[in-house]
Amino acid sequence: MSHSILFEKIKEVTELQGIAGFEHEVRNHMRQKITPYVDRIETDGLGGIFGIKETTEENAPRILVAAHMDEVGFMISHIQADGTFRAVEIGGWNPLVVSSQAFTLHLQDGRKIPVISGSMPPHLSRGTNGSAGLPATKDIIFDAGFSSKEEAETFGVRPGDILVPKSETILTANGQNIISKSWDNRFGVLMVTELLESLSDIPLPNHLIAGANVQEEVGLRGAYGSTNKFNPDIFLAVDCSPAGDIFGEQGKIGDGTLLRFYDPGHIMLKNMKDFLLTTAEEAGIKFQYYCAKGGTDAGAAHKQLHGIPSTTIGVCARYIHSHQTLYNMDDFLQAQAFLQAIVKKLDRSTVDLMKQY
């Protein structure tokens, strides 16, 4: 796939808006994209959406490939007398990146209103050593330009309405990288849609269930529903991790997909690691070892039912959970090639060998 085509696909998916519990715009996008390439579409009770591609092979394993649809955002908790809002964070935010940013306020009836997050200008911080201090997230001002609480309510604003980051997806000057919001985890959404399109005419040795969970950013909640619904033999989370390259940490953009062998909620099983290393070598995949500090849906999925061997296929990106994330296009292509190679190899004997303890 050329970079120009990939950029347009990434732009389309990253400019969608959807936070935990309000993933409908992303879900509609996925349904449209994957329906032509699967036998049927199924949803779970929380709103996860999955395409099912059946095989004719007997006793075939069930492989669940799951991105997550939600990005980080906010939810209005209070409408102040002056017409501004206070909010609770939906997903993890660093307060340093929230101020003076554009958001879209989604009302219950579907209307959208432009909003900005407030900040303290230096003129008003004089006498405090030039600094207004770091506000708690709950104290950050969100401003839609209303003159009063009554005016905001007249326009239909209510507590519980959501605030979603708004930014334009653009190319860097060298044409190799992209800057956008929500690569965590529209990366996974695009990975799944590309996977199903690429494999649509290829017979597989497994029953493939590929789609996206909801509410990952607020505690991996959607993974519980999907794994219990589909009862997979193997679970593959598809997700984006923070790049630490400019901070002296692991995860360098441009160095390929990740072999994510550890995070605080999940340890890669030895047999899974052997399988992934062999597959990467055979397919000529560029990858890097990655010891993570946060979790993915694999952390929830592997503890379900009687235990499900799980891992995360992904890439890293700089400055995730903000309006401006920077990431490499070739990393996506390596991750996609890796995921396709994995899915093609997961037959019954391979899965049984992976579970041989």
Tab-separated table of N, CA, C and O in Angstrom, residues 112-162:
chain	number	residue	atom	x	y	z
A	112	LYS	N	-23.868	18.861	17.513
A	112	LYS	CA	-22.490	19.057	17.940
A	112	LYS	C	-22.194	20.546	18.073
A	112	LYS	O	-22.613	21.344	17.230
A	113	ILE	N	-21.478	20.884	19.140
A	113	ILE	CA	-21.177	22.285	19.445
A	113	ILE	C	-19.669	22.424	19.651
A	113	ILE	O	-19.068	21.606	20.360
A	114	PRO	N	-19.026	23.454	19.071
A	114	PRO	CA	-17.594	23.654	19.313
A	114	PRO	C	-17.313	24.168	20.722
A	114	PRO	O	-18.043	25.012	21.248
A	115	VAL	N	-16.261	23.645	21.305
A	115	VAL	CA	-15.868	23.993	22.672
A	115	VAL	C	-14.343	24.113	22.706
A	115	VAL	O	-13.651	23.424	21.943
A	116	ILE	N	-13.837	24.982	23.573
A	116	ILE	CA	-12.402	25.002	23.847
A	116	ILE	C	-12.177	24.777	25.335
A	116	ILE	O	-13.055	25.036	26.164
A	117	SER	N	-10.990	24.266	25.660
A	117	SER	CA	-10.581	24.175	27.067
A	117	SER	C	-9.836	25.447	27.413
A	117	SER	O	-9.016	25.950	26.640
A	118	GLY	N	-10.126	25.991	28.581
A	118	GLY	CA	-9.564	27.276	28.975
A	118	GLY	C	-8.138	27.167	29.475
A	118	GLY	O	-7.627	26.095	29.778
A	119	SER	N	-7.485	28.310	29.567
A	119	SER	CA	-6.139	28.390	30.124
A	119	SER	C	-5.944	29.758	30.746
A	119	SER	O	-6.666	30.715	30.426
A	120	MET	N	-4.967	29.867	31.636
A	120	MET	CA	-4.676	31.121	32.317
A	120	MET	C	-3.632	31.912	31.532
A	120	MET	O	-2.495	31.452	31.392
A	121	PRO	N	-3.972	33.094	30.985
A	121	PRO	CA	-2.953	33.885	30.292
A	121	PRO	C	-1.930	34.433	31.287
A	121	PRO	O	-2.242	34.609	32.470
A	122	PRO	N	-0.699	34.702	30.827
A	122	PRO	CA	0.343	35.157	31.758
A	122	PRO	C	-0.008	36.468	32.446
A	122	PRO	O	0.424	36.714	33.584
A	123	HIS	N	-0.808	37.299	31.797
A	123	HIS	CA	-1.166	38.585	32.375
A	123	HIS	C	-1.897	38.428	33.713
A	123	HIS	O	-1.733	39.239	34.632
A	124	LEU	N	-2.721	37.368	33.807
A	124	LEU	CA	-3.519	37.160	35.017
A	124	LEU	C	-2.779	36.364	36.079
A	124	LEU	O	-3.305	36.161	37.173
A	125	SER	N	-1.573	35.883	35.744
A	125	SER	CA	-0.823	35.099	36.723
A	125	SER	C	0.284	35.910	37.377
A	125	SER	O	1.085	35.372	38.132
A	126	ARG	N	0.353	37.199	37.072
A	126	ARG	CA	1.357	38.035	37.710
A	126	ARG	C	1.113	38.106	39.205
A	126	ARG	O	-0.025	38.200	39.657
A	127	GLY	N	2.204	38.055	39.939
A	127	GLY	CA	2.092	38.002	41.389
A	127	GLY	C	2.096	36.592	41.913
A	127	GLY	O	2.066	36.365	43.121
A	128	THR	N	2.129	35.607	40.976
A	128	THR	CA	2.217	34.197	41.394
A	128	THR	C	3.469	33.572	40.799
A	128	THR	O	3.450	32.424	40.371
A	129	ASN	N	4.536	34.381	40.731
A	129	ASN	CA	5.814	33.944	40.157
A	129	ASN	C	5.683	33.550	38.679
A	129	ASN	O	6.390	32.688	38.180
A	130	GLY	N	4.697	34.146	38.010
A	130	GLY	CA	4.550	33.920	36.578
A	130	GLY	C	3.876	32.625	36.208
A	130	GLY	O	3.770	32.295	35.038
A	131	SER	N	3.406	31.891	37.197
A	131	SER	CA	2.804	30.599	36.900
A	131	SER	C	1.478	30.464	37.616
A	131	SER	O	1.357	30.800	38.795
A	132	ALA	N	0.493	29.973	36.872
A	132	ALA	CA	-0.822	29.745	37.474
A	132	ALA	C	-0.911	28.386	38.140
A	132	ALA	O	-1.916	28.059	38.752
A	133	GLY	N	0.140	27.576	38.036
A	133	GLY	CA	0.102	26.251	38.621
A	133	GLY	C	-0.604	25.265	37.707
A	133	GLY	O	-1.224	25.636	36.712
A	134	LEU	N	-0.507	24.006	38.051
A	134	LEU	CA	-1.106	22.938	37.252
A	134	LEU	C	-2.472	22.607	37.815
A	134	LEU	O	-2.588	22.143	38.954
A	135	PRO	N	-3.552	22.831	37.046
A	135	PRO	CA	-4.887	22.557	37.587
A	135	PRO	C	-5.163	21.059	37.631
A	135	PRO	O	-4.624	20.287	36.841
A	136	ALA	N	-5.995	20.657	38.561
A	136	ALA	CA	-6.520	19.298	38.525
A	136	ALA	C	-7.471	19.191	37.338
A	136	ALA	O	-8.095	20.183	36.923
A	137	THR	N	-7.570	17.997	36.791
A	137	THR	CA	-8.423	17.823	35.616
A	137	THR	C	-9.853	18.279	35.900
A	137	THR	O	-10.494	18.900	35.047
A	138	LYS	N	-10.336	18.029	37.107
A	138	LYS	CA	-11.713	18.392	37.438
A	138	LYS	C	-11.937	19.897	37.475
A	138	LYS	O	-13.077	20.369	37.429
A	139	ASP	N	-10.850	20.688	37.543
A	139	ASP	CA	-10.968	22.140	37.611
A	139	ASP	C	-10.765	22.825	36.265
A	139	ASP	O	-10.897	24.058	36.164
A	140	ILE	N	-10.431	22.055	35.224
A	140	ILE	CA	-10.208	22.652	33.909
A	140	ILE	C	-11.526	23.207	33.369
A	140	ILE	O	-12.576	22.578	33.455
A	141	ILE	N	-11.445	24.421	32.825
A	141	ILE	CA	-12.623	25.100	32.286
A	141	ILE	C	-12.845	24.679	30.836
A	141	ILE	O	-11.915	24.679	30.025
A	142	PHE	N	-14.076	24.314	30.508
A	142	PHE	CA	-14.481	24.075	29.125
A	142	PHE	C	-15.491	25.154	28.754
A	142	PHE	O	-16.464	25.384	29.490
A	143	ASP	N	-15.260	25.816	27.631
A	143	ASP	CA	-15.979	27.048	27.308
A	143	ASP	C	-16.550	26.969	25.898
A	143	ASP	O	-15.810	26.810	24.921
A	144	ALA	N	-17.858	27.063	25.773
A	144	ALA	CA	-18.530	27.090	24.471
A	144	ALA	C	-19.020	28.487	24.115
A	144	ALA	O	-19.701	28.658	23.097
A	145	GLY	N	-18.686	29.466	24.946
A	145	GLY	CA	-19.084	30.843	24.654
A	145	GLY	C	-20.460	31.220	25.154
A	145	GLY	O	-20.978	32.293	24.798
A	146	PHE	N	-21.081	30.396	25.975
A	146	PHE	CA	-22.382	30.738	26.534
A	146	PHE	C	-22.218	31.777	27.648
A	146	PHE	O	-21.222	31.787	28.368
A	147	SER	N	-23.224	32.630	27.796
A	147	SER	CA	-23.152	33.712	28.785
A	147	SER	C	-23.630	33.289	30.167
A	147	SER	O	-23.346	33.963	31.158
A	148	SER	N	-24.337	32.166	30.235
A	148	SER	CA	-24.902	31.737	31.510
A	148	SER	C	-25.284	30.268	31.440
A	148	SER	O	-25.375	29.678	30.350
A	149	LYS	N	-25.542	29.699	32.601
A	149	LYS	CA	-26.031	28.323	32.666
A	149	LYS	C	-27.351	28.195	31.926
A	149	LYS	O	-27.587	27.213	31.208
A	150	GLU	N	-28.195	29.196	32.054
A	150	GLU	CA	-29.506	29.158	31.418
A	150	GLU	C	-29.380	29.124	29.894
A	150	GLU	O	-30.110	28.384	29.213
A	151	GLU	N	-28.442	29.918	29.345
A	151	GLU	CA	-28.265	29.901	27.897
A	151	GLU	C	-27.743	28.537	27.423
A	151	GLU	O	-28.206	28.002	26.416
A	152	ALA	N	-26.799	27.983	28.174
A	152	ALA	CA	-26.277	26.663	27.803
A	152	ALA	C	-27.397	25.627	27.792
A	152	ALA	O	-27.488	24.798	26.870
A	153	GLU	N	-28.249	25.679	28.795
A	153	GLU	CA	-29.352	24.720	28.865
A	153	GLU	C	-30.370	24.955	27.759
A	153	GLU	O	-30.973	24.000	27.251
A	154	THR	N	-30.537	26.220	27.346
A	154	THR	CA	-31.438	26.512	26.236
A	154	THR	C	-30.969	25.843	24.949
A	154	THR	O	-31.785	25.390	24.134
A	155	PHE	N	-29.648	25.741	24.789
A	155	PHE	CA	-29.087	25.073	23.617
A	155	PHE	C	-29.089	23.552	23.749
A	155	PHE	O	-28.671	22.851	22.836
A	156	GLY	N	-29.515	23.034	24.895
A	156	GLY	CA	-29.640	21.599	25.076
A	156	GLY	C	-28.503	20.940	25.816
A	156	GLY	O	-28.455	19.702	25.901
A	157	VAL	N	-27.589	21.720	26.382
A	157	VAL	CA	-26.460	21.145	27.098
A	157	VAL	C	-26.932	20.605	28.444
A	157	VAL	O	-27.656	21.279	29.178
A	158	ARG	N	-26.493	19.402	28.770
A	158	ARG	CA	-26.843	18.776	30.035
A	158	ARG	C	-25.628	18.036	30.607
A	158	ARG	O	-24.748	17.602	29.849
A	159	PRO	N	-25.568	17.882	31.931
A	159	PRO	CA	-24.536	16.994	32.499
A	159	PRO	C	-24.643	15.605	31.875
A	159	PRO	O	-25.738	15.105	31.607
A	160	GLY	N	-23.497	14.996	31.627
A	160	GLY	CA	-23.465	13.701	30.956
A	160	GLY	C	-23.181	13.796	29.478
A	160	GLY	O	-22.867	12.770	28.840
A	161	ASP	N	-23.282	14.990	28.895
A	161	ASP	CA	-22.873	15.160	27.499
A	161	ASP	C	-21.356	15.039	27.406
A	161	ASP	O	-20.633	15.313	28.364
A	162	ILE	N	-20.869	14.654	26.239
A	162	ILE	CA	-19.446	14.317	26.118
A	162	ILE	C	-18.668	15.361	25.316
A	162	ILE	O	-19.209	16.028	24.430
